[in-house]
Amino acid sequence: ELSLTIIKSGMIEILNLFFRLFLLKTTVLPIFKIFVFLFYNISNPRNELEEFIMSLINTEIKPFTATAYQNGEFKDISEQNFQGQWSVVFFYPADFTFVCPTELGDLADNYAEFQKMGVEIYSVSTDTHFTHKAWHDSSDEIKKIQYPMIGDPTWTLAKNFEVLIEAEGLADRGTFVIDPEGKIQIIEVNAGGVGRDAQELLRKVKAAQYVHAHPGEVCPAKWKEGDATLAPSIDLIGKI
């Protein structure tokens, strides 16, 4: 009797999933994608299809509390720090490594430009804030850093931003640009061996700020400050 109940429950869940797929207009997906949906939905105890397909773009950052090292002090940081200004959350795998100090040093060299734009930088790794201080004290490249270096030893932020490599306890090279409402506008995730470019990040932040301030306009490829933008409309279709 118990087995029959379990089978009936499973069948109901499968029928429910197909109905939801139909409503989501995903019936045109290739068959293998539907099997992925099925496998995920049946094997996931929470049965949340929305988690499988939801992007972090335009979502508000989740609540958190953490400690950062900045300019010789330890500071408490939370999601409230991201309200009212543009922010960049810059994840990297670990302190005392190789590509990471070159990226963080590059950000430090461009930090004044970010500040002129009203942007705060937050670097984050799964190291502690004590380790950040030790690295800052010992490395000439890291000594240049004036922005907050957040410690995330509990993996809270890495999980919130979905960049945690759980098997290694490290974060991917994830970059997130957050608007003054606390919503994520840009996401970039690089493989561990691929370093990022602060100048390119500056360009993207400027584009995000422009679009945020000018509803109805969008920035085309390679857009730089002062370049022409586009105003999408039916009259523009097929003319680009």
mmCIF file of N, CA and C in Angstrom, residues 114-173:
data_model
loop_
_atom_site.group_PDB
_atom_site.id
_atom_site.type_symbol
_atom_site.label_atom_id
_atom_site.label_comp_id
_atom_site.label_asym_id
_atom_site.label_seq_id
_atom_site.Cartn_x
_atom_site.Cartn_y
_atom_site.Cartn_z
ATOM 1 N N PHE A 114 37.018 54.127 -10.410
ATOM 2 C CA PHE A 114 35.748 53.556 -9.942
ATOM 3 C C PHE A 114 35.101 54.485 -8.910
ATOM 4 N N GLN A 115 35.911 55.031 -8.019
ATOM 5 C CA GLN A 115 35.388 55.921 -6.983
ATOM 6 C C GLN A 115 34.787 57.193 -7.580
ATOM 7 N N LYS A 116 35.413 57.723 -8.628
ATOM 8 C CA LYS A 116 34.859 58.895 -9.304
ATOM 9 C C LYS A 116 33.472 58.624 -9.865
ATOM 10 N N MET A 117 33.220 57.376 -10.233
ATOM 11 C CA MET A 117 31.928 56.976 -10.781
ATOM 12 C C MET A 117 30.930 56.600 -9.693
ATOM 13 N N GLY A 118 31.349 56.722 -8.433
ATOM 14 C CA GLY A 118 30.463 56.368 -7.331
ATOM 15 C C GLY A 118 30.339 54.875 -7.124
ATOM 16 N N VAL A 119 31.396 54.143 -7.478
ATOM 17 C CA VAL A 119 31.378 52.685 -7.395
ATOM 18 C C VAL A 119 32.321 52.211 -6.284
ATOM 19 N N GLU A 120 31.807 51.314 -5.435
ATOM 20 C CA GLU A 120 32.659 50.680 -4.437
ATOM 21 C C GLU A 120 33.006 49.275 -4.906
ATOM 22 N N ILE A 121 34.244 48.873 -4.653
ATOM 23 C CA ILE A 121 34.722 47.538 -5.005
ATOM 24 C C ILE A 121 34.775 46.691 -3.738
ATOM 25 N N TYR A 122 34.309 45.460 -3.834
ATOM 26 C CA TYR A 122 34.426 44.495 -2.736
ATOM 27 C C TYR A 122 35.053 43.219 -3.289
ATOM 28 N N SER A 123 36.289 42.947 -2.904
ATOM 29 C CA SER A 123 36.864 41.660 -3.298
ATOM 30 C C SER A 123 36.448 40.622 -2.255
ATOM 31 N N VAL A 124 36.246 39.391 -2.725
ATOM 32 C CA VAL A 124 35.769 38.329 -1.832
ATOM 33 C C VAL A 124 36.473 37.013 -2.157
ATOM 34 N N SER A 125 36.963 36.360 -1.122
ATOM 35 C CA SER A 125 37.423 34.974 -1.247
ATOM 36 C C SER A 125 36.966 34.227 -0.005
ATOM 37 N N THR A 126 37.122 32.916 -0.010
ATOM 38 C CA THR A 126 36.702 32.116 1.138
ATOM 39 C C THR A 126 37.742 32.107 2.251
ATOM 40 N N ASP A 127 38.796 32.910 2.109
ATOM 41 C CA ASP A 127 39.751 33.108 3.201
ATOM 42 C C ASP A 127 39.100 33.944 4.303
ATOM 43 N N THR A 128 39.722 33.995 5.475
ATOM 44 C CA THR A 128 39.231 34.852 6.547
ATOM 45 C C THR A 128 39.757 36.270 6.366
ATOM 46 N N HIS A 129 39.158 37.206 7.079
ATOM 47 C CA HIS A 129 39.645 38.593 7.036
ATOM 48 C C HIS A 129 41.044 38.702 7.648
ATOM 49 N N PHE A 130 41.389 37.780 8.554
ATOM 50 C CA PHE A 130 42.744 37.763 9.119
ATOM 51 C C PHE A 130 43.769 37.403 8.043
ATOM 52 N N THR A 131 43.420 36.446 7.200
ATOM 53 C CA THR A 131 44.306 36.066 6.101
ATOM 54 C C THR A 131 44.467 37.223 5.119
ATOM 55 N N HIS A 132 43.381 37.943 4.872
ATOM 56 C CA HIS A 132 43.468 39.128 4.000
ATOM 57 C C HIS A 132 44.480 40.128 4.554
ATOM 58 N N LYS A 133 44.436 40.353 5.863
ATOM 59 C CA LYS A 133 45.373 41.301 6.486
ATOM 60 C C LYS A 133 46.813 40.815 6.339
ATOM 61 N N ALA A 134 47.029 39.530 6.587
ATOM 62 C CA ALA A 134 48.380 38.979 6.480
ATOM 63 C C ALA A 134 48.907 39.115 5.054
ATOM 64 N N TRP A 135 48.041 38.875 4.075
ATOM 65 C CA TRP A 135 48.439 39.012 2.671
ATOM 66 C C TRP A 135 48.716 40.470 2.339
ATOM 67 N N HIS A 136 47.862 41.357 2.829
ATOM 68 C CA HIS A 136 48.038 42.791 2.587
ATOM 69 C C HIS A 136 49.356 43.286 3.180
ATOM 70 N N ASP A 137 49.723 42.751 4.318
ATOM 71 C CA ASP A 137 50.960 43.173 4.992
ATOM 72 C C ASP A 137 52.209 42.657 4.308
ATOM 73 N N SER A 138 52.091 41.540 3.572
ATOM 74 C CA SER A 138 53.286 40.873 3.055
ATOM 75 C C SER A 138 53.522 41.037 1.559
ATOM 76 N N SER A 139 52.494 41.423 0.814
ATOM 77 C CA SER A 139 52.622 41.504 -0.648
ATOM 78 C C SER A 139 52.620 42.945 -1.127
ATOM 79 N N ASP A 140 53.617 43.312 -1.905
ATOM 80 C CA ASP A 140 53.683 44.682 -2.431
ATOM 81 C C ASP A 140 52.497 44.981 -3.340
ATOM 82 N N GLU A 141 52.047 43.983 -4.106
ATOM 83 C CA GLU A 141 50.914 44.188 -5.008
ATOM 84 C C GLU A 141 49.622 44.402 -4.224
ATOM 85 N N ILE A 142 49.418 43.622 -3.191
ATOM 86 C CA ILE A 142 48.188 43.701 -2.404
ATOM 87 C C ILE A 142 48.188 44.922 -1.487
ATOM 88 N N LYS A 143 49.357 45.415 -1.126
ATOM 89 C CA LYS A 143 49.432 46.622 -0.290
ATOM 90 C C LYS A 143 48.790 47.828 -0.968
ATOM 91 N N LYS A 144 48.675 47.792 -2.297
ATOM 92 C CA LYS A 144 48.070 48.915 -3.028
ATOM 93 C C LYS A 144 46.554 48.985 -2.800
ATOM 94 N N ILE A 145 45.969 47.909 -2.330
ATOM 95 C CA ILE A 145 44.499 47.821 -2.238
ATOM 96 C C ILE A 145 43.951 48.721 -1.132
ATOM 97 N N GLN A 146 42.969 49.545 -1.497
ATOM 98 C CA GLN A 146 42.279 50.396 -0.533
ATOM 99 C C GLN A 146 40.806 50.028 -0.386
ATOM 100 N N TYR A 147 40.302 49.171 -1.263
ATOM 101 C CA TYR A 147 38.898 48.763 -1.185
ATOM 102 C C TYR A 147 38.735 47.624 -0.164
ATOM 103 N N PRO A 148 37.516 47.373 0.312
ATOM 104 C CA PRO A 148 37.277 46.313 1.298
ATOM 105 C C PRO A 148 37.568 44.922 0.722
ATOM 106 N N MET A 149 38.272 44.120 1.506
ATOM 107 C CA MET A 149 38.554 42.730 1.160
ATOM 108 C C MET A 149 37.736 41.847 2.106
ATOM 109 N N ILE A 150 36.641 41.287 1.593
ATOM 110 C CA ILE A 150 35.711 40.535 2.436
ATOM 111 C C ILE A 150 36.167 39.092 2.606
ATOM 112 N N GLY A 151 36.118 38.619 3.848
ATOM 113 C CA GLY A 151 36.375 37.208 4.138
ATOM 114 C C GLY A 151 35.057 36.440 4.122
ATOM 115 N N ASP A 152 35.079 35.272 3.482
ATOM 116 C CA ASP A 152 33.860 34.469 3.362
ATOM 117 C C ASP A 152 34.141 33.008 3.733
ATOM 118 N N PRO A 153 34.671 32.774 4.945
ATOM 119 C CA PRO A 153 35.034 31.396 5.324
ATOM 120 C C PRO A 153 33.841 30.472 5.498
ATOM 121 N N THR A 154 32.646 31.026 5.685
ATOM 122 C CA THR A 154 31.443 30.197 5.825
ATOM 123 C C THR A 154 30.791 29.903 4.479
ATOM 124 N N TRP A 155 31.347 30.457 3.397
ATOM 125 C CA TRP A 155 30.853 30.265 2.029
ATOM 126 C C TRP A 155 29.499 30.940 1.782
ATOM 127 N N THR A 156 29.056 31.775 2.680
ATOM 128 C CA THR A 156 27.733 32.385 2.535
ATOM 129 C C THR A 156 27.610 33.188 1.245
ATOM 130 N N LEU A 157 28.568 34.076 1.018
ATOM 131 C CA LEU A 157 28.506 34.911 -0.188
ATOM 132 C C LEU A 157 28.740 34.092 -1.452
ATOM 133 N N ALA A 158 29.684 33.179 -1.397
ATOM 134 C CA ALA A 158 29.952 32.353 -2.576
ATOM 135 C C ALA A 158 28.717 31.546 -2.972
ATOM 136 N N LYS A 159 27.973 31.088 -1.987
ATOM 137 C CA LYS A 159 26.723 30.361 -2.282
ATOM 138 C C LYS A 159 25.642 31.318 -2.770
ATOM 139 N N ASN A 160 25.526 32.483 -2.117
ATOM 140 C CA ASN A 160 24.507 33.454 -2.524
ATOM 141 C C ASN A 160 24.665 33.864 -3.979
ATOM 142 N N PHE A 161 25.917 34.034 -4.402
ATOM 143 C CA PHE A 161 26.189 34.464 -5.771
ATOM 144 C C PHE A 161 26.463 33.287 -6.713
ATOM 145 N N GLU A 162 26.316 32.073 -6.195
ATOM 146 C CA GLU A 162 26.414 30.848 -6.989
ATOM 147 C C GLU A 162 27.763 30.682 -7.687
ATOM 148 N N VAL A 163 28.851 30.981 -6.964
ATOM 149 C CA VAL A 163 30.188 30.804 -7.533
ATOM 150 C C VAL A 163 31.038 29.833 -6.709
ATOM 151 N N LEU A 164 30.436 29.144 -5.757
ATOM 152 C CA LEU A 164 31.195 28.248 -4.885
ATOM 153 C C LEU A 164 31.601 26.972 -5.603
ATOM 154 N N ILE A 165 32.896 26.637 -5.519
ATOM 155 C CA ILE A 165 33.390 25.325 -5.939
ATOM 156 C C ILE A 165 33.454 24.497 -4.665
ATOM 157 N N GLU A 166 32.374 23.819 -4.345
ATOM 158 C CA GLU A 166 32.235 23.208 -3.021
ATOM 159 C C GLU A 166 33.292 22.155 -2.743
ATOM 160 N N ALA A 167 33.675 21.386 -3.747
ATOM 161 C CA ALA A 167 34.658 20.327 -3.543
ATOM 162 C C ALA A 167 36.015 20.877 -3.125
ATOM 163 N N GLU A 168 36.282 22.140 -3.482
ATOM 164 C CA GLU A 168 37.565 22.759 -3.161
ATOM 165 C C GLU A 168 37.451 23.821 -2.077
ATOM 166 N N GLY A 169 36.222 24.215 -1.758
ATOM 167 C CA GLY A 169 36.037 25.267 -0.762
ATOM 168 C C GLY A 169 36.488 26.627 -1.250
ATOM 169 N N LEU A 170 36.488 26.821 -2.564
ATOM 170 C CA LEU A 170 36.956 28.066 -3.171
ATOM 171 C C LEU A 170 35.854 28.676 -4.028
ATOM 172 N N ALA A 171 36.047 29.936 -4.407
ATOM 173 C CA ALA A 171 35.099 30.623 -5.283
ATOM 174 C C ALA A 171 35.666 30.721 -6.689
ATOM 175 N N ASP A 172 34.790 30.643 -7.673
ATOM 176 C CA ASP A 172 35.181 30.925 -9.055
ATOM 177 C C ASP A 172 35.520 32.410 -9.200
ATOM 178 N N ARG A 173 36.104 32.751 -10.351
ATOM 179 C CA ARG A 173 36.398 34.161 -10.639
ATOM 180 C C ARG A 173 35.115 34.837 -11.138
#
